[in-house]
GROMACS .gro file of N, CA and C in nm:
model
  393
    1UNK      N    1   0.084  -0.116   0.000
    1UNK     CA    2   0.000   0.000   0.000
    1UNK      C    3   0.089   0.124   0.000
    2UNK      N    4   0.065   0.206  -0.081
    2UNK     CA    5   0.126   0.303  -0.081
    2UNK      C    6   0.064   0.473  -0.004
    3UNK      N    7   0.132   0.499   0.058
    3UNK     CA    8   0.099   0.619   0.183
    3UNK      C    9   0.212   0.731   0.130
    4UNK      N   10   0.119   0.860   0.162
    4UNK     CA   11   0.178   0.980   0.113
    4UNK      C   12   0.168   1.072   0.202
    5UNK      N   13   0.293   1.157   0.302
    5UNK     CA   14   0.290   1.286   0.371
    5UNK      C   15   0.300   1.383   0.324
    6UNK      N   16   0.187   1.452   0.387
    6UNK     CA   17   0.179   1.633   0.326
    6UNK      C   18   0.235   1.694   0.449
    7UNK      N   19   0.356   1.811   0.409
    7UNK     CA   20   0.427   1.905   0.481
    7UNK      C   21   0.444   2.011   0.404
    8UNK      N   22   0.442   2.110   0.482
    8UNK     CA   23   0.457   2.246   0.362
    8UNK      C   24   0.570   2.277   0.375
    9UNK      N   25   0.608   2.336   0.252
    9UNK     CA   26   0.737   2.359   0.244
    9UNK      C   27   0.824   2.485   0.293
   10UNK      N   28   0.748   2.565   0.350
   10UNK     CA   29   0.778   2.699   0.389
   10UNK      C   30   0.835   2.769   0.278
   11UNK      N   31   0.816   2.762   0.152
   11UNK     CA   32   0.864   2.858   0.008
   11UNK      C   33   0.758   2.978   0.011
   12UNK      N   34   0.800   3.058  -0.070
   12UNK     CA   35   0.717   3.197  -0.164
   12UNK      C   36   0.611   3.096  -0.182
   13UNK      N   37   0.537   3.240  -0.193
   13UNK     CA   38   0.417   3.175  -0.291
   13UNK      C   39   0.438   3.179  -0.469
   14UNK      N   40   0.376   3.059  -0.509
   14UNK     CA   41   0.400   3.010  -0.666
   14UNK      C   42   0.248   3.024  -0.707
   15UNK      N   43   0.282   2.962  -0.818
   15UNK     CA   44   0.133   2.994  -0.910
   15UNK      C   45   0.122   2.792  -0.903
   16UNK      N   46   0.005   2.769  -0.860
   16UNK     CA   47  -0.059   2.614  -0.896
   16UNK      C   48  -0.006   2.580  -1.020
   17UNK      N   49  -0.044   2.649  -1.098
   17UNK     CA   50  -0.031   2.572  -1.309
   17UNK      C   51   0.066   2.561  -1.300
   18UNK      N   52   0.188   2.668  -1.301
   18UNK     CA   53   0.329   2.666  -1.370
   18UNK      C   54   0.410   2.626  -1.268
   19UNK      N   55   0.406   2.663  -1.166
   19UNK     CA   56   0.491   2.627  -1.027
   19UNK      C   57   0.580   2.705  -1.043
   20UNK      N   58   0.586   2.837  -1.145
   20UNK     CA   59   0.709   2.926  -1.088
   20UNK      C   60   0.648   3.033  -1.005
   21UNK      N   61   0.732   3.142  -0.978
   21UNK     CA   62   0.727   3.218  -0.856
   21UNK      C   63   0.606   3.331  -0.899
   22UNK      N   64   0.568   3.395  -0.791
   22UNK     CA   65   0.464   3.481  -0.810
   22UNK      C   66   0.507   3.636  -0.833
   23UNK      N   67   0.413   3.656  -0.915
   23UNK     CA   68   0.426   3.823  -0.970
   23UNK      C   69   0.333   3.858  -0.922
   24UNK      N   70   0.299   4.051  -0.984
   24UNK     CA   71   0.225   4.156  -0.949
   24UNK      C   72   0.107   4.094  -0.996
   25UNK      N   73   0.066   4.009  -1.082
   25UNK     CA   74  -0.041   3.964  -1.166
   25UNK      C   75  -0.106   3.846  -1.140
   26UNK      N   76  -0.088   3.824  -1.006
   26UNK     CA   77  -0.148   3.686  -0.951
   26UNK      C   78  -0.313   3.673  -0.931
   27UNK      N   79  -0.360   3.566  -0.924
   27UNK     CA   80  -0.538   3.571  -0.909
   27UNK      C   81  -0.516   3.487  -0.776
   28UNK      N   82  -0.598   3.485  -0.662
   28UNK     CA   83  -0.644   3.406  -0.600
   28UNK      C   84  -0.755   3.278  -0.592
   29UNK      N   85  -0.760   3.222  -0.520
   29UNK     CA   86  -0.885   3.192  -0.502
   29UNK      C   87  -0.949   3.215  -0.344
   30UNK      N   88  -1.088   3.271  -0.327
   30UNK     CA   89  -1.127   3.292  -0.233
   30UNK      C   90  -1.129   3.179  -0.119
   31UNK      N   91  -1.200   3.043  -0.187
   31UNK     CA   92  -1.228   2.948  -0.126
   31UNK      C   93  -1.083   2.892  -0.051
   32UNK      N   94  -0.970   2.850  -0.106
   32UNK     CA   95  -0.872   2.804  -0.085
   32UNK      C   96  -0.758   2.861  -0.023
   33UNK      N   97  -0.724   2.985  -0.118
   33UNK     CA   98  -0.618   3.060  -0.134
   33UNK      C   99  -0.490   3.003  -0.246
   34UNK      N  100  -0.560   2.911  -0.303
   34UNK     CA  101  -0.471   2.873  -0.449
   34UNK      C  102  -0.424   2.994  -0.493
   35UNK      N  103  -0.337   3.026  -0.524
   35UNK     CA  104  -0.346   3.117  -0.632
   35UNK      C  105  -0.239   3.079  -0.816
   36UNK      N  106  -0.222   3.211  -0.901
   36UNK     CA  107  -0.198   3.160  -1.050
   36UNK      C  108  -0.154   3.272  -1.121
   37UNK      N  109  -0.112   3.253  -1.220
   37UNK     CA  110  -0.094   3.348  -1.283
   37UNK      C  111  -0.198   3.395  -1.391
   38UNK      N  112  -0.183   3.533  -1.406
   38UNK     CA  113  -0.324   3.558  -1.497
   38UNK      C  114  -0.336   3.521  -1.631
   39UNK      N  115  -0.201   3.496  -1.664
   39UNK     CA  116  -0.188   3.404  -1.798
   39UNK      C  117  -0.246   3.279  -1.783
   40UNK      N  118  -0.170   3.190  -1.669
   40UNK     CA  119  -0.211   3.045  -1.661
   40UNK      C  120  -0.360   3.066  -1.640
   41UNK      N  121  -0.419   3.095  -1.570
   41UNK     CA  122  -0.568   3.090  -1.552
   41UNK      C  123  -0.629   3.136  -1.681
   42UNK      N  124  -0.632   3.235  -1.753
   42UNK     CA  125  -0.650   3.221  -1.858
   42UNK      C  126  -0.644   3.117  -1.964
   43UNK      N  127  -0.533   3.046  -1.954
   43UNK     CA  128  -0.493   2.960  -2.091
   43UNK      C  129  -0.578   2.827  -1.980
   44UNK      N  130  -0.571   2.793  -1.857
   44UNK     CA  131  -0.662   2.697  -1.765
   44UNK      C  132  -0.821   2.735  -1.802
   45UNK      N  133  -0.852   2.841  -1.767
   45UNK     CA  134  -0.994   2.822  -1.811
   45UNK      C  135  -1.125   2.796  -1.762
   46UNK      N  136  -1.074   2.722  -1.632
   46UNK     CA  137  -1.199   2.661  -1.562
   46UNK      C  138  -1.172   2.712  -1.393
   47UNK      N  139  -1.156   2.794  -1.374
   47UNK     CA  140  -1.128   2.855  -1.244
   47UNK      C  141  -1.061   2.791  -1.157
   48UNK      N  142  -1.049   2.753  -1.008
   48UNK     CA  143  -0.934   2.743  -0.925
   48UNK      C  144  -0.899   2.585  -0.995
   49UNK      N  145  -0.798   2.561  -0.997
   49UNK     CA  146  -0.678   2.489  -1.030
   49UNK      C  147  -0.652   2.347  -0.908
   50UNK      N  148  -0.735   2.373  -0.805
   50UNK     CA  149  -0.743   2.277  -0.686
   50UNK      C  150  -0.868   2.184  -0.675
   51UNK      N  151  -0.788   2.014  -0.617
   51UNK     CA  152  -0.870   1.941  -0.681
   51UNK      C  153  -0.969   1.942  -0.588
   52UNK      N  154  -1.141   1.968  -0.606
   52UNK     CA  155  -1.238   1.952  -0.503
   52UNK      C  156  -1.274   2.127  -0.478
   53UNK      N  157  -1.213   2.228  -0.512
   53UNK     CA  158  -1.248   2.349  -0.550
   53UNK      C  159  -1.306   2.427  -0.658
   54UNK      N  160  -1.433   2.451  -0.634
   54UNK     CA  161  -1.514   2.529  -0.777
   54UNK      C  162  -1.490   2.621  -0.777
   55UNK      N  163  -1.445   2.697  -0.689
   55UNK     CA  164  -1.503   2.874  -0.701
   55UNK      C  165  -1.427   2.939  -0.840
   56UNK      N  166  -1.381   3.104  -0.873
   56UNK     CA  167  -1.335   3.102  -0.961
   56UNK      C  168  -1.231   3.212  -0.891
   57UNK      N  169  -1.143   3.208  -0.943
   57UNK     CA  170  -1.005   3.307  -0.928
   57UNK      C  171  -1.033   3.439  -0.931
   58UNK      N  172  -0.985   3.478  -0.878
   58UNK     CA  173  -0.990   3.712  -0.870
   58UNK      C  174  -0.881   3.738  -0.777
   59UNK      N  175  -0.865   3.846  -0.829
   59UNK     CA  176  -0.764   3.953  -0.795
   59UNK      C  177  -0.808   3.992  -0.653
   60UNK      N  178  -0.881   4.000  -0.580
   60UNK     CA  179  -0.881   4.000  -0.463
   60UNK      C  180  -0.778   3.918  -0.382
   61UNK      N  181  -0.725   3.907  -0.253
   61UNK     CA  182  -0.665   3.828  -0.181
   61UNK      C  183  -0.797   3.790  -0.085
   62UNK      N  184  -0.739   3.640  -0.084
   62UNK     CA  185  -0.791   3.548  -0.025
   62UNK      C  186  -0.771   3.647   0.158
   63UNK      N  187  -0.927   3.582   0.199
   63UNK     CA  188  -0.966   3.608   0.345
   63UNK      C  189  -0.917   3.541   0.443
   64UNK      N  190  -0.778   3.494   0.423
   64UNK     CA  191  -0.696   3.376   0.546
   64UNK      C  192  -0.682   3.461   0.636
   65UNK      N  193  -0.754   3.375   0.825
   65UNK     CA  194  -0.716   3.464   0.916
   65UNK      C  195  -0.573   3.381   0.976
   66UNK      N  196  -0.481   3.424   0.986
   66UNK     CA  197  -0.338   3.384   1.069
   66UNK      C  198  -0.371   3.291   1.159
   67UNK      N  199  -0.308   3.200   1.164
   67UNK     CA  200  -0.318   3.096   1.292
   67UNK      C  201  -0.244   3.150   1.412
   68UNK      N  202  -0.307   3.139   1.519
   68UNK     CA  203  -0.250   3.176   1.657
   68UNK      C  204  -0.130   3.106   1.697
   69UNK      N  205  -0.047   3.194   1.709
   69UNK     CA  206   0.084   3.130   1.807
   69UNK      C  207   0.028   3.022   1.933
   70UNK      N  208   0.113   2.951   1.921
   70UNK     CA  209   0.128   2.846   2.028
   70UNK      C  210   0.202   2.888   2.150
   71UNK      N  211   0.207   2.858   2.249
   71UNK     CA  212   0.259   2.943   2.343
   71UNK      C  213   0.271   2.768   2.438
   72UNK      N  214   0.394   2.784   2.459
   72UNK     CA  215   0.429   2.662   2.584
   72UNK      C  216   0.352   2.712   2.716
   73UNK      N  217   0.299   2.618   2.766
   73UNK     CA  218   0.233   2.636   2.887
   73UNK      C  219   0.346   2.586   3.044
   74UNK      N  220   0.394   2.638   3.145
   74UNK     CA  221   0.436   2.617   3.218
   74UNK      C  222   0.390   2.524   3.306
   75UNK      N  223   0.447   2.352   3.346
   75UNK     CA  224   0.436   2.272   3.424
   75UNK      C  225   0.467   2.340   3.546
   76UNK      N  226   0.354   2.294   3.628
   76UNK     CA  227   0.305   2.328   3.749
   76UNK      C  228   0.443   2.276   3.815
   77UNK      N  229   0.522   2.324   3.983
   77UNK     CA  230   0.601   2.250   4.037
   77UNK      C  231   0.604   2.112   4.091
   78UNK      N  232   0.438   2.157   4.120
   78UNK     CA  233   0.375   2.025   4.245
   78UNK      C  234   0.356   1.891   4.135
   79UNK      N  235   0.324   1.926   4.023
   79UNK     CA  236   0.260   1.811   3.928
   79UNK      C  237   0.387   1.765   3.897
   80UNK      N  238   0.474   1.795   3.855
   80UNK     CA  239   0.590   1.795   3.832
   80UNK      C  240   0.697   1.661   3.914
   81UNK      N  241   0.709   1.728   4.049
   81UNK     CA  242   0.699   1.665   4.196
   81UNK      C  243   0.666   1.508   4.215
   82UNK      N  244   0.535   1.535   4.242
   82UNK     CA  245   0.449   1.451   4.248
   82UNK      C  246   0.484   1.303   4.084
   83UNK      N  247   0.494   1.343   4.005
   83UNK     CA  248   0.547   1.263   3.899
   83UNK      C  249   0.659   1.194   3.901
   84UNK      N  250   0.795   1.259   3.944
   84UNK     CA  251   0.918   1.255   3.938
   84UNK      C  252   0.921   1.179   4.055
   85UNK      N  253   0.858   1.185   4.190
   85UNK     CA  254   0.851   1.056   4.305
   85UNK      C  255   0.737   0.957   4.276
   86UNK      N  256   0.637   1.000   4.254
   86UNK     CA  257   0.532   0.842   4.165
   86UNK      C  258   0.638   0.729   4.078
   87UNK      N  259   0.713   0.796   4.011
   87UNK     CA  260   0.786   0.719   3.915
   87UNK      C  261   0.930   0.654   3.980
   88UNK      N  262   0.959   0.734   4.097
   88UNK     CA  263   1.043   0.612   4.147
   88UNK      C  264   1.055   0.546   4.227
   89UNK      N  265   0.893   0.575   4.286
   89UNK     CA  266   0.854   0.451   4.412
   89UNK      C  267   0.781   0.335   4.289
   90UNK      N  268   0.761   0.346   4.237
   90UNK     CA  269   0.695   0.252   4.141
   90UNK      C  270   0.828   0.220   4.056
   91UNK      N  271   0.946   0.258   4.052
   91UNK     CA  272   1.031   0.209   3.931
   91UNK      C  273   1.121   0.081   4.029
   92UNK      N  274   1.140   0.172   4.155
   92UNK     CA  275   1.202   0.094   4.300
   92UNK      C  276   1.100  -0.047   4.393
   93UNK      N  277   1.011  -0.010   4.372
   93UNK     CA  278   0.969  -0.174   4.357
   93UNK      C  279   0.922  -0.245   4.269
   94UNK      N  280   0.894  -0.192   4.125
   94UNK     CA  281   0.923  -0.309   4.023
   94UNK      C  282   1.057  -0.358   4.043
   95UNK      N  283   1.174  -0.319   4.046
   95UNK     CA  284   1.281  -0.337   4.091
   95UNK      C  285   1.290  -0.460   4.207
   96UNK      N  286   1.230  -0.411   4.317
   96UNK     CA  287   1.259  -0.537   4.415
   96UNK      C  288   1.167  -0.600   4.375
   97UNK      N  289   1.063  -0.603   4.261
   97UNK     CA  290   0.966  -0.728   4.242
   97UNK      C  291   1.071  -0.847   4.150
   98UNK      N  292   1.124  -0.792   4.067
   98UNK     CA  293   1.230  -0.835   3.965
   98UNK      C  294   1.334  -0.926   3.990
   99UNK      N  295   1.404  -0.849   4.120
   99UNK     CA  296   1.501  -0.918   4.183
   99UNK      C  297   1.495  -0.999   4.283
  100UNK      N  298   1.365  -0.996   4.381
  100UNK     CA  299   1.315  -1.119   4.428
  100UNK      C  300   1.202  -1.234   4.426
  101UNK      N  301   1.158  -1.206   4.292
  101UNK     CA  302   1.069  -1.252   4.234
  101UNK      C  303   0.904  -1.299   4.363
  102UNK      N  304   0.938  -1.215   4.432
  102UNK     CA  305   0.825  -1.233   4.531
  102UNK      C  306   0.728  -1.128   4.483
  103UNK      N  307   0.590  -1.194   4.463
  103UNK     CA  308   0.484  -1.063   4.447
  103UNK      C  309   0.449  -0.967   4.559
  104UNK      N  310   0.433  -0.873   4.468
  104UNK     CA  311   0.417  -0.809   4.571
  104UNK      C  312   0.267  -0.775   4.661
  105UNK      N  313   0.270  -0.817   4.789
  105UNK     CA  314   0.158  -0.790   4.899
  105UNK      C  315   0.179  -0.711   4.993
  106UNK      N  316   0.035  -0.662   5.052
  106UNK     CA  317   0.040  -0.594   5.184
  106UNK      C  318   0.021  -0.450   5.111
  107UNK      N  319   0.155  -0.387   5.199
  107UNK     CA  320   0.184  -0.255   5.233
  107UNK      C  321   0.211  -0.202   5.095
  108UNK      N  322   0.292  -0.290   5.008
  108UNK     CA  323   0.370  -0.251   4.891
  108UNK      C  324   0.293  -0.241   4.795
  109UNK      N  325   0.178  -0.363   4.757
  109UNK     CA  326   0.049  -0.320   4.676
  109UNK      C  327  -0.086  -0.198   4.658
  110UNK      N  328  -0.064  -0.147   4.820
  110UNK     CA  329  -0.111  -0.044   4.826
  110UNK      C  330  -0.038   0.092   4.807
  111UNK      N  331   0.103   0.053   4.816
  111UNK     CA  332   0.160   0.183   4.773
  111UNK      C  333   0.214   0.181   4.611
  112UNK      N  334   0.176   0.101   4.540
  112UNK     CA  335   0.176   0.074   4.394
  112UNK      C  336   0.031   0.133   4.333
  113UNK      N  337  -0.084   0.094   4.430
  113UNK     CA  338  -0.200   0.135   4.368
  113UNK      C  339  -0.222   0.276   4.381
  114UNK      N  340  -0.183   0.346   4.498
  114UNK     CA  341  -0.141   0.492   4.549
  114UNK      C  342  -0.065   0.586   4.434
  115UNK      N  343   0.040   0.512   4.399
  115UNK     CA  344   0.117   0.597   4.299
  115UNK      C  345   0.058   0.591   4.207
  116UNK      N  346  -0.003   0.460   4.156
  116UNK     CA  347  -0.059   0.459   4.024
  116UNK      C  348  -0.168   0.557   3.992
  117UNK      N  349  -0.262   0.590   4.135
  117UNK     CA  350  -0.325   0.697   4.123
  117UNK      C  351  -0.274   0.869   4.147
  118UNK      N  352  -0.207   0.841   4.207
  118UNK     CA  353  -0.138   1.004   4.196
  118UNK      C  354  -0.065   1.057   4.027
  119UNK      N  355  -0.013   0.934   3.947
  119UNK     CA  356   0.036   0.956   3.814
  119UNK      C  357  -0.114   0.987   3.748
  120UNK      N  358  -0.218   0.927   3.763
  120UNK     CA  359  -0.309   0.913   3.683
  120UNK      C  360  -0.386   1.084   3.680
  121UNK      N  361  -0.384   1.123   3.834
  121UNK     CA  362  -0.425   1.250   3.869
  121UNK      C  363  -0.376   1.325   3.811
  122UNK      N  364  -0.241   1.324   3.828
  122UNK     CA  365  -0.141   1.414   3.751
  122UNK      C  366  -0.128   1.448   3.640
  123UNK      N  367  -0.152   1.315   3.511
  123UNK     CA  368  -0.172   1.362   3.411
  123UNK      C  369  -0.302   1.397   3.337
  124UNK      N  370  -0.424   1.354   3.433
  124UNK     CA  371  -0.511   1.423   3.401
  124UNK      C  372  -0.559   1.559   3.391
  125UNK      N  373  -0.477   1.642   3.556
  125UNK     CA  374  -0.485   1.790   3.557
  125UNK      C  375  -0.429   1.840   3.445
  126UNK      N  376  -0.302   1.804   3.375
  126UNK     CA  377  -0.205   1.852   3.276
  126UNK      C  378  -0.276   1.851   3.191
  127UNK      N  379  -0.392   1.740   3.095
  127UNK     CA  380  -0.453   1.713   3.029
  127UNK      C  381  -0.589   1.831   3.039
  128UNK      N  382  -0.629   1.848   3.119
  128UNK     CA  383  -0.722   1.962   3.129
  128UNK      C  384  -0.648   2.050   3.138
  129UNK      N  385  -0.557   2.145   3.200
  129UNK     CA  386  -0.500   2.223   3.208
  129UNK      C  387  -0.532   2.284   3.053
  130UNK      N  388  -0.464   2.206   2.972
  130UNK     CA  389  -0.415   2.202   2.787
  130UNK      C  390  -0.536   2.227   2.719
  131UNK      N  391  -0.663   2.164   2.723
  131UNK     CA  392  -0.770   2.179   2.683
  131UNK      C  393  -0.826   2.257   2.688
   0.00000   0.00000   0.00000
């Protein structure tokens, strides 16, 4: 089966038909923001140049609003914390489960189920936090 990734290339803008670079004489398209040259669209003929797009080309610029910056969100200290010791009371007795092949009961199963819920908390706040 054959699979194909789309990435943009971060170039100028080109004309769809010819794929060379854009001049003073470019057309848009509203719907898309394809745009062409006024020759190629001319000698094309049938308006935007994109496959699954009807509209027709003009000299107007396309109505694209800017995508919003992304902005890193700052991990909390406590969540943070709380993660970084969940993970090595749970890494430290898989560890002694490993090396003494005794399961683990009692005290130790409850402090496995403990961590397991404090990780779970943890990445749930982070998870809402983001949302």
């Amino acid at each position: 089966m054959t699979s194909f990734r789309l990435q943009s290339r971060g170039s100028h803008a080109r004309c769809a038909l010819c794929h060379s670079g854009a001049d003073a004489e470019m057309l848009t398209c509203a719907g898309c923001g394809s745009a062409a040259h006024f020759s190629c669209a001319s000698e094309w003929g049938r308006g935007c140049p994109s496959v699954g797009c009807r509209r027709a080309l003009s000299q107007a610029a396309p109505a694209l609003s800017p995508r919003p910056a992304l902005r890193p969100r700052p991990v909390s200290p406590w969540s943070l914390g709380a993660l970084l010791i969940s993970s090595y009371v749970l890494a430290s007795l898989g560890v002694r489960w490993v090396a003494t092949g005794a399961p683990l009961r009692g005290w130790a199963l409850l402090i496995v189920l403990l961590e397991l819920g404090a990780v779970a908390a943890v990445l749930l706040e982070e998870r809402e936090r983001l949302d």
